[in-house]
Each structure stands twice: as structure tokens, then as C-alpha cells.
C-alpha positions as semicolon CSV with decimal commas, in nm:
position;residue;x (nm);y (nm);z (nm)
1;X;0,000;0,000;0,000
2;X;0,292;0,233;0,058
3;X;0,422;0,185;-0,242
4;X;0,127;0,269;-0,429
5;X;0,003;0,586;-0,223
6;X;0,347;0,762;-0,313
7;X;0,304;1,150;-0,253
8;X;0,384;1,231;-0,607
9;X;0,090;0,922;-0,747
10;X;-0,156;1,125;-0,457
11;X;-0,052;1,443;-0,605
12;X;-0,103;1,342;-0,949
13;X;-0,415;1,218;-0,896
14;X;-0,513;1,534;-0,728
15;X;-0,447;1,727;-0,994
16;X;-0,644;1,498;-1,270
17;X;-0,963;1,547;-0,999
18;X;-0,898;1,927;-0,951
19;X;-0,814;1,969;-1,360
20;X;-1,174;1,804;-1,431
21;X;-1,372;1,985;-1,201
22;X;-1,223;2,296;-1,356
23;X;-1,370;2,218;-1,683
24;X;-1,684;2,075;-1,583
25;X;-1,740;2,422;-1,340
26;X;-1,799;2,640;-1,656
27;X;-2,104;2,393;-1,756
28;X;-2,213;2,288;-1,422
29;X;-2,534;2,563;-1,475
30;X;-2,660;2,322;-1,732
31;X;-2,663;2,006;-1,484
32;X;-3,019;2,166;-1,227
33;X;-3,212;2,181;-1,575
34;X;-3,104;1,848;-1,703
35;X;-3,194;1,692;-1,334
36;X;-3,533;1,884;-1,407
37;X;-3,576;1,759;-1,708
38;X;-3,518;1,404;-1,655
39;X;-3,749;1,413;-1,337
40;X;-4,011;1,538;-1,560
41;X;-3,962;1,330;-1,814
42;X;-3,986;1,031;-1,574
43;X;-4,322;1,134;-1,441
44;X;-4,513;1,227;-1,723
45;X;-4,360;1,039;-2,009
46;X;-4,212;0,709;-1,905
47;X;-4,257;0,426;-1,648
48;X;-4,009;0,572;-1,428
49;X;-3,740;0,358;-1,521
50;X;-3,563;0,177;-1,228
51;X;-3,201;0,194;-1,348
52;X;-3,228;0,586;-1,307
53;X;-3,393;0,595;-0,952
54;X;-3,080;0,357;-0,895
55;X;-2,810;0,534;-0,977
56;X;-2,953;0,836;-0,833
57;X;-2,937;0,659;-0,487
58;X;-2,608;0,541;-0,508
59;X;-2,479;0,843;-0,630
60;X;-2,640;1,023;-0,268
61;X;-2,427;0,701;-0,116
62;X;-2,097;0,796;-0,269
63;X;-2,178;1,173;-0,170
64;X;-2,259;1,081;0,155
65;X;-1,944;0,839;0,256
66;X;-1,729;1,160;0,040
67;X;-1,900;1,392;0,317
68;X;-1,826;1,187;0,635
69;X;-1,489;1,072;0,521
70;X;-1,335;1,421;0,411
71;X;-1,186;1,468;0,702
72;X;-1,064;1,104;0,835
73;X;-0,886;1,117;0,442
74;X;-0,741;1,477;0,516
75;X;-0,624;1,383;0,853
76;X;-0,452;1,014;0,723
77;X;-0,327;1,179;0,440
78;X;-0,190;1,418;0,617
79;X;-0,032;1,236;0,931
80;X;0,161;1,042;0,623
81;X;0,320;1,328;0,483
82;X;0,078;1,313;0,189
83;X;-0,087;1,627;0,033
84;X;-0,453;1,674;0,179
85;X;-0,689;1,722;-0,121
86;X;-0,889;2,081;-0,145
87;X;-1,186;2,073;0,036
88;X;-1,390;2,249;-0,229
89;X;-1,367;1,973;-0,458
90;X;-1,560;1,686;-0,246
91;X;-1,807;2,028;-0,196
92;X;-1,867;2,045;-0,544
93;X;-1,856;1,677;-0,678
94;X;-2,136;1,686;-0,338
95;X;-2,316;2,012;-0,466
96;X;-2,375;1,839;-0,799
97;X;-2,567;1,508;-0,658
98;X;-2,769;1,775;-0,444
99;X;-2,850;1,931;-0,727
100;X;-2,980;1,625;-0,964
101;X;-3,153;1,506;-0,623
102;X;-3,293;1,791;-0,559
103;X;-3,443;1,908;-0,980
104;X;-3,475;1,533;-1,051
105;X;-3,748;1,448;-0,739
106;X;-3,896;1,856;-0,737
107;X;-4,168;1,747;-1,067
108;X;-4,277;1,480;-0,811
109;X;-4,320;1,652;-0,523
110;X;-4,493;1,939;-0,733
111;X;-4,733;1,709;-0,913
112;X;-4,820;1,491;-0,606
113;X;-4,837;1,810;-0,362
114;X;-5,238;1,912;-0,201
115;X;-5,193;2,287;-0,260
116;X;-5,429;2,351;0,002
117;X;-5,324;2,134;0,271
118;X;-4,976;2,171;0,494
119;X;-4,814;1,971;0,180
120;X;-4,757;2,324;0,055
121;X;-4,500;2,401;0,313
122;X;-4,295;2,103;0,243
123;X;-4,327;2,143;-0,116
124;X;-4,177;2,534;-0,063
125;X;-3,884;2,350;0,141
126;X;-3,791;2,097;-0,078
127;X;-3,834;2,427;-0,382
128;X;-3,586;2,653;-0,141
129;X;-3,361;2,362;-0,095
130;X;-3,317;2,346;-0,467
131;X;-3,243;2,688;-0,491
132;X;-2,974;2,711;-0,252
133;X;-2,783;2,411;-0,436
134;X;-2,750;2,629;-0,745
135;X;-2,641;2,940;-0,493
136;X;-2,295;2,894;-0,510
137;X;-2,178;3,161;-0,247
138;X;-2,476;3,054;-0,013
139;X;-2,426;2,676;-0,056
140;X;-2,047;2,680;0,010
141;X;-2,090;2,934;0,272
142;X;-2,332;2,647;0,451
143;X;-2,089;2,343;0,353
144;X;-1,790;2,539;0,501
145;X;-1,912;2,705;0,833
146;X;-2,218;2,512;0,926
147;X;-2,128;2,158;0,917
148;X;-2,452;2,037;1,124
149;X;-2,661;2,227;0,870
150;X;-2,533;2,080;0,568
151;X;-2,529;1,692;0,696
152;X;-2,886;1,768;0,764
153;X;-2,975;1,953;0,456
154;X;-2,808;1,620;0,255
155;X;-3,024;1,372;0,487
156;X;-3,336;1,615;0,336
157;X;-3,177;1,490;0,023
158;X;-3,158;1,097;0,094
159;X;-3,478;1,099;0,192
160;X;-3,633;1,278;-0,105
161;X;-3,440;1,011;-0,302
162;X;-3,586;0,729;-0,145
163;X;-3,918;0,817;-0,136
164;X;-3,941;0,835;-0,502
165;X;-3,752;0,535;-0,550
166;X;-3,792;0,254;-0,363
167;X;-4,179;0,257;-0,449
168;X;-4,066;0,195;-0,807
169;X;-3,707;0,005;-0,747
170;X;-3,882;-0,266;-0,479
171;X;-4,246;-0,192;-0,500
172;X;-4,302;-0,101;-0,153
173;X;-4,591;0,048;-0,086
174;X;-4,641;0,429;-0,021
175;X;-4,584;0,376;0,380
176;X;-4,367;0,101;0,368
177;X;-4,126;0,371;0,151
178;X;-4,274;0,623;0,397
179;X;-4,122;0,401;0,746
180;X;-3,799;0,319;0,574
181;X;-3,706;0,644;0,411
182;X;-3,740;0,825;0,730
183;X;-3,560;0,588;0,982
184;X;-3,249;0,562;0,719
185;X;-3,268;0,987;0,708
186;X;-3,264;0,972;1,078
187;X;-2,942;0,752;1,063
188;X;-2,829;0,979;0,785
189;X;-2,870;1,293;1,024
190;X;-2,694;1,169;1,352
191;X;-2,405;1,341;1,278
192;X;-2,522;1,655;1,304
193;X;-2,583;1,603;1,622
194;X;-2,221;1,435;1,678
195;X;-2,091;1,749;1,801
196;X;-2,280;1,723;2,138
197;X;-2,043;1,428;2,222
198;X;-1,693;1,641;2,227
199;X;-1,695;1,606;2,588
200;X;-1,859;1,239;2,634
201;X;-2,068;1,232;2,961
202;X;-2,380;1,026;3,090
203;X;-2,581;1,401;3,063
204;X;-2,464;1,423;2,698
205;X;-2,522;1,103;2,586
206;X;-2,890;1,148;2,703
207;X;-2,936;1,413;2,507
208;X;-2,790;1,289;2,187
209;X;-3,052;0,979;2,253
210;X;-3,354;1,253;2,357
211;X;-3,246;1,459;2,039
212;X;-3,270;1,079;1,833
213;X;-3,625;1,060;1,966
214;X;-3,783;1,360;1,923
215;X;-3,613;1,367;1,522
216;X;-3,786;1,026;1,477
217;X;-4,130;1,109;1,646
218;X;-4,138;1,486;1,479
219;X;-4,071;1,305;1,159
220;X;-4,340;1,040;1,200
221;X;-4,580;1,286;1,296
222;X;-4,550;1,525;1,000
223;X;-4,648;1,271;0,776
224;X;-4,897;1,401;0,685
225;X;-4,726;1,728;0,546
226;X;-4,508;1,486;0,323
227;X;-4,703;1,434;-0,053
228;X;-4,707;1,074;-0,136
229;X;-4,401;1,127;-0,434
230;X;-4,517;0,774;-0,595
231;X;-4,894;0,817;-0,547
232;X;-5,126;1,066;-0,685
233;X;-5,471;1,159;-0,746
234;X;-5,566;1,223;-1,151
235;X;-5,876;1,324;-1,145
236;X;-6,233;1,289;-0,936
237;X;-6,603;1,364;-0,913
238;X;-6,906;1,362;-0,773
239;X;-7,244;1,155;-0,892
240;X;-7,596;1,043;-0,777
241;X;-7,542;0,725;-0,996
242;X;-7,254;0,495;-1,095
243;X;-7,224;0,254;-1,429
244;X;-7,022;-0,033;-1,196
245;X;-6,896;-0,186;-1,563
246;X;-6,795;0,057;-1,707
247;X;-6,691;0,225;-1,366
248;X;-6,785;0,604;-1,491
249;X;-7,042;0,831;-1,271
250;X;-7,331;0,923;-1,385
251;X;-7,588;1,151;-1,323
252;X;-7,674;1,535;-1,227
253;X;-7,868;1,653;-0,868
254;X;-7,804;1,967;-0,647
255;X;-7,665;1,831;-0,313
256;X;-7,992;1,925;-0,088
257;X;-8,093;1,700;0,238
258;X;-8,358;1,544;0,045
259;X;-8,191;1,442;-0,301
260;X;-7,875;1,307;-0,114
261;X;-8,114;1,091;0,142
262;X;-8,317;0,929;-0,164
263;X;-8,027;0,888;-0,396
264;X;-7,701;0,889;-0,182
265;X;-7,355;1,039;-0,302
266;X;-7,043;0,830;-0,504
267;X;-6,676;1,008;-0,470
268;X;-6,531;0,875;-0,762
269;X;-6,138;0,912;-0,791
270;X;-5,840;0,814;-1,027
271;X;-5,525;0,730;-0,851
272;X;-5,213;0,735;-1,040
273;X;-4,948;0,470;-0,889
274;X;-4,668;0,289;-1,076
275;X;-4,632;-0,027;-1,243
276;X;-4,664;-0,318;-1,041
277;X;-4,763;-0,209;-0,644
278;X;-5,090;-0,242;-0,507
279;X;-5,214;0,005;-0,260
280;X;-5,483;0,090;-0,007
281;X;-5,632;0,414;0,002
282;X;-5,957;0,542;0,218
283;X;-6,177;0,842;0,116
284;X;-6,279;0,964;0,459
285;X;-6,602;1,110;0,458
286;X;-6,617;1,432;0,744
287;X;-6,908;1,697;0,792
288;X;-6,861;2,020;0,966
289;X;-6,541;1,912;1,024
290;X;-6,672;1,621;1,217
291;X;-6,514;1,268;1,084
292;X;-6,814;1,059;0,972
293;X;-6,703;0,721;0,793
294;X;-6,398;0,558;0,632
295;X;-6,414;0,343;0,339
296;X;-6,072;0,127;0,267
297;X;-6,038;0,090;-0,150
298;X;-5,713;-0,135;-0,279
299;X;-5,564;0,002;-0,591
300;X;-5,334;-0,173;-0,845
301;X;-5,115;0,036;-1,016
302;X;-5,036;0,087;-1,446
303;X;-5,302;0,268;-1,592
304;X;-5,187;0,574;-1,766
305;X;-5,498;0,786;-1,639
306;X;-5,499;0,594;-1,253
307;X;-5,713;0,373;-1,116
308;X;-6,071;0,426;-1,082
309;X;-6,220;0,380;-0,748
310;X;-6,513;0,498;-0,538
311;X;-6,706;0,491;-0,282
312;X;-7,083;0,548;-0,221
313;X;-7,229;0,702;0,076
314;X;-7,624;0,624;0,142
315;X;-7,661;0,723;0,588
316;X;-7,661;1,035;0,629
317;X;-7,745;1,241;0,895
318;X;-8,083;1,338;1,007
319;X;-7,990;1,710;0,952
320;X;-7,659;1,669;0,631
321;X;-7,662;2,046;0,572
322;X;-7,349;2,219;0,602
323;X;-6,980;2,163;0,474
324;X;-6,868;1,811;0,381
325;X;-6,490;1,708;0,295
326;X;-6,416;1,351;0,167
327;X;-6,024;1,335;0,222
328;X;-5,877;1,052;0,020
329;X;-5,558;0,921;0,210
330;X;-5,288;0,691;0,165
331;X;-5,271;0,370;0,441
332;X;-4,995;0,575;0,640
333;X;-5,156;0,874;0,665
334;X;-5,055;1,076;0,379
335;X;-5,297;1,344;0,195
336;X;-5,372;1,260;-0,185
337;X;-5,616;1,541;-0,253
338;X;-5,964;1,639;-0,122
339;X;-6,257;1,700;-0,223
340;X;-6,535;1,951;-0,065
341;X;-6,930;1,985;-0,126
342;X;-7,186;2,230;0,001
343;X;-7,519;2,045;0,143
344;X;-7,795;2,318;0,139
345;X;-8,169;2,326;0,162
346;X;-8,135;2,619;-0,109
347;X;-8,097;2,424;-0,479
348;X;-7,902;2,729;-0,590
349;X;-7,614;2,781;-0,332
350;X;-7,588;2,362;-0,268
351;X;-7,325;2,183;-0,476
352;X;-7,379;1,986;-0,780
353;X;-7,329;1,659;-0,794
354;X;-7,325;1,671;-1,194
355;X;-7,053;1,366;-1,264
356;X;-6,807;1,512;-1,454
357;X;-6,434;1,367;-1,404
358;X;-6,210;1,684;-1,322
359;X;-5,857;1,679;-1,365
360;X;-5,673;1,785;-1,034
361;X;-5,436;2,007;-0,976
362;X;-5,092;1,996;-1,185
363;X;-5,158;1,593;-1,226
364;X;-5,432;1,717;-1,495
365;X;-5,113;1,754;-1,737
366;X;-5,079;1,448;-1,962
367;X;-4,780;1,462;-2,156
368;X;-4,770;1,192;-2,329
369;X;-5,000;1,334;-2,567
370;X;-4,697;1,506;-2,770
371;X;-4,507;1,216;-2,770
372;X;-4,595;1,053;-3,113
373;X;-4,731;0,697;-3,120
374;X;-4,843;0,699;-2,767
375;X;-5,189;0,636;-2,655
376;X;-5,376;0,653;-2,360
377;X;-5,634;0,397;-2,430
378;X;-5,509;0,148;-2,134
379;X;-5,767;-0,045;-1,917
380;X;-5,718;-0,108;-1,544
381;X;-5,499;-0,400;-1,432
């Protein structure tokens, strides 16, 4: 081994490393649109193909075991005799996986994201996160003088990773992905907290473990805030009547206490989900903010347009007037959309039940449509 690490081989290899980032630096502006690009391309126009999600998570591992072994290199290097290499180099080779982490799993978290549910927050996080990786002055200024920031600001980054991937790389299902995404970003984030344990004592050991806790607990707990990146809802509506065979709504009423109690209500919604995993959701019905019933649906993944599922409400309340919400959920507890109706004695201000499928939100774009030979014309699995 000594003969091979020579200080003139380390050298030279230093330079090759420092010579290429030099050249790549001029054209690195290009690399946060091309991670953009691909991400969108993989949502709206492929089936997500596995090979990318995998090399995008092993390129976060390599960044990750640069970023904790920087300094152990450095330091061995260095009690040697050897030149230490620049730190800005791992800092960039590490900006540039933030940044295709970061643009590749944004069209995802954009697409999948309730805009008017907490899921906006996170989405705005995950959207400032991206722009600080193409900050250079900002993002180096983090990497060099807040350590603790920048491991956790990378776990952010593992964890985006994962829970676009391993839905599609494994076929786990949304909370399965959910569970094991964040107890490996918990691992991932320790270290931040490593500098409690300078001085080791019983007190400070107890609060690296308190400070474990409350990350894993504050993390399970915001679930809900998360969008469900490999899940989302296409499209919905509301109906008196529903043609079972060919699973389309049908139907027009104003939503007044006596239509609803002769004819009942179906919430009809098109989930999106990849290839190949199976899923439960539950549309849970709530009025006046009160929670009313929960109906479980399994989904299958594959169809282009997501898969059509419903549910049909029949008791209602001796006195339904008011607000209703039907909040369709993933099996973990994560928000897929929502969808809210007026019951009112008054024809003209109640809600219409009129069964037309609306597209929601930025999942309404399809497309595939511009790519030539494709069609949309797939059937449920």
C-alpha cells in the first residue's frame, strides 16, 4: 500500500480530480435543468425507469461516505506526509448530486403536492432547498461554516431520493417507503448532532438519545405534510349514480338534504401509482369538520390515467346540511387530494353533484400526448 500511495501518485491524482472539475465548473449551470428535465420526463412520459432511480441513490451514497470521510482522508493523508486534497472539490462533486436530487425528485413533489393542505409548506422547502444548491456563495458558505446544517440539509436529500424510488425500485408500498425512508434519514442525520459528544458524559449522551427521539417522532408525525411522491390523485367527481362496468359516474342533482337521502352520493377518484404495487387508500367522509365514515379501497397500479375507485355514501345524517370534505388518504396517513361539497336546503347555493371527471391540480397535465405513437387507451390492471 505504501508503495502505491506515493506523494507524487496522490498528487497526481489530485491534480487529474482538480483539472476536471475545472472544466466541468464552466457547464455545471446546465446540470439543475437536465436533473429537471429528466425528473419530468420520468413522471409524465415514461414508467419511471428503475435503473435511473438507482443510480440516483447510489450516487447520494458515494456523496454521503465523500462527506463523512473528508476529514478522516485529510487527517490520514496528512499524518503520512501526503498532500490533503482541497476541500472544495468533495463540496462540489457533493453540490452536484444535491443538485440532480434535488431538480430530478422537485416534478414529483410538485405534481403529487395538495396545494391547500400543509403539503404546501414542504413542497416550498424541498423548492428553497433546490435553490440554494445552485447558490454557489450561499451553498459553500453552509458546507464550510455550518457543518450540522449541511449533513442535515443532505439527509433532506436521501430521503427525497428514497421516497421516489424505492416505491418503483422494490415496490413497496407508499408507507412502507414512507417508514424506511425516514428511519435511514434519521441515521443519515446523527451526525449533526455528533458534536454534542466532544466532551462524552452520561448528561450528553442522554441528550444525543432525547435529540434521536424527538427527530424520529417529529418526523413520524408530520407525515402528513409529506405528498405521497409515488402516489397521486388524476382526477375525481361527484355523482348520484354509478355505471359499476364501465366504472364512470353518472348523473346530475343539487346536493340538498332530500336528493342526497333518496339517492345517496359516489366520490369517484383516479389514482395514479406505478407499475406493479398495489395500494390501499380510504376516502374519509367528514361533515362540519366532524369525521363521519372511512371506506378502505385497494388500488393496483399501471393505468396511464390511474385507477378508478369509489365509494358510495347512502346514511346520512338526520340534519346533512353544512360543509362536507371527503379526504382521500394513503394507508400511512398521507394526503392525496380532497374533495369539498356544500349540502344546502337552497338548490341554488348547494353543490352539484353533476358527474363530470375533473382533472386535479398539476396531475391534470398528460404529456404523453406530444409524444408521437403513444396512446392513452389502457384499461385497469
Amino acid at each position: 500500500m505504501g508503495t502505491l500511495l506515493t506523494p507524487s501518485r496522490i498528487a497526481s491524482a489530485q491534480r487529474r480530480i482538480e483539472s476536471i472539475v475545472v472544466r466541468i465548473k464552466p457547464w455545471s449551470w446546465l446540470w439543475p435543468p437536465m436533473a429537471f428535465a429528466a425528473g419530468l420526463g420520468s413522471f409524465f412520459l415514461v414508467d419511471r425507469q428503475q435503473w435511473l432511480g438507482a443510480a440516483l441513490a447510489l450516487g447520494l451514497l458515494f456523496a454521503w461516505t465523500l462527506l463523512l470521510s473528508e476529514g478522516l482522508i485529510s487527517r490520514w493523508l496528512s499524518h503520512r506526509g501526503h498532500p490533503t486534497p482541497p476541500r472544495g472539490v468533495a463540496t462540489f462533486i457533493a453540490q452536484m448530486i444535491h443538485q440532480e436530487t434535488l431538480f430530478f425528485t422537485l416534478p414529483f413533489i410538485l405534481v403529487t403536492t395538495v396545494w391547500n393542505s400543509g403539503q404546501t409548506l414542504f413542497a416550498v422547502l424541498v423548492g428553497g432547498m433546490a435553490l440554494l444548491s445552485i447558490i454557489d456563495p450561499l451553498y459553500f458558505k453552509v458546507a464550510e461554516r455550518w457543518r450540522s446544517l449541511y449533513f442535515m440539509f443532505h439527509a433532506m436529500c436521501v430521503f427525497l431520493v428514497l421516497l421516489v424510488t424505492l416505491p418503483i425500485m422494490v415496490h413497496l408500498t407508499t408507507g412502507q417507503s414512507l417508514l424506511l425512508a425516514l428511519s435511514i434519514t434519521i441515521v443519515v442525520a446523527l451526525p449533526s448532532f455528533w458534536h454534542l459528544l466532544k466532551r462524552r458524559s452520561l448528561q450528553r449522551w442522554c441528550l444525543f438519545f432525547a435529540l434521536t427521539l424527538v427527530l424520529a417522532y417529529g418526523a413520524w408525525v408530520g407525515r402528513i405534510w409529506v405528498p405521497p411522491a409515488s402516489l397521486w390523485m388524476t382526477s375525481s367527481a361527484l355523482s348520484p349514480s354509478f355505471n359499476i362496468e364501465q366504472r364512470l359516474p353518472e348523473g346530475s342533482i343539487a346536493l340538498t338534504p332530500q336528493t342526497i337521502s333518496e339517492n345517496g352520493l359516489y366520490v369517484y377518484t383516479a389514482i395514479r401509482a406505478p407499475r406493479g404495487l398495489s395500494e390501499t387508500i380510504t376516502h374519509a367522509w367528514h361533515h362540519n369538520g366532524q369525521p363521519m365514515d372511512v371506506v378502505k379501497l385497494n388500488i393496483n397500479g399501471g393505468r396511464e390515467e390511474g385507477y378508478r375507485a369509489w365509494s358510495h355514501k347512502q346514511n346520512f345524517p338526520d340534519d346533512p346540511t353544512g360543509d362536507w370534505r371527503v379526504d382521500i388518504m394513503t394507508g400511512s396517513g398521507q394526503r392525496l387530494g380532497l374533495i369539498r361539497f356544500e349540502v344546502s336546503e337552497d338548490s341554488q347555493t348547494a353543490s352539484k353533484a353533476d358527474a363530470q371527471i375533473r382533472p386535479n391540480g398539476l396531475s391534470g397535465l398528460n404529456l404523453r400526448r406530444f409524444v408521437p405513437g403513444s396512446s392513452n387507451n389502457t384499461k385497469d390492471e
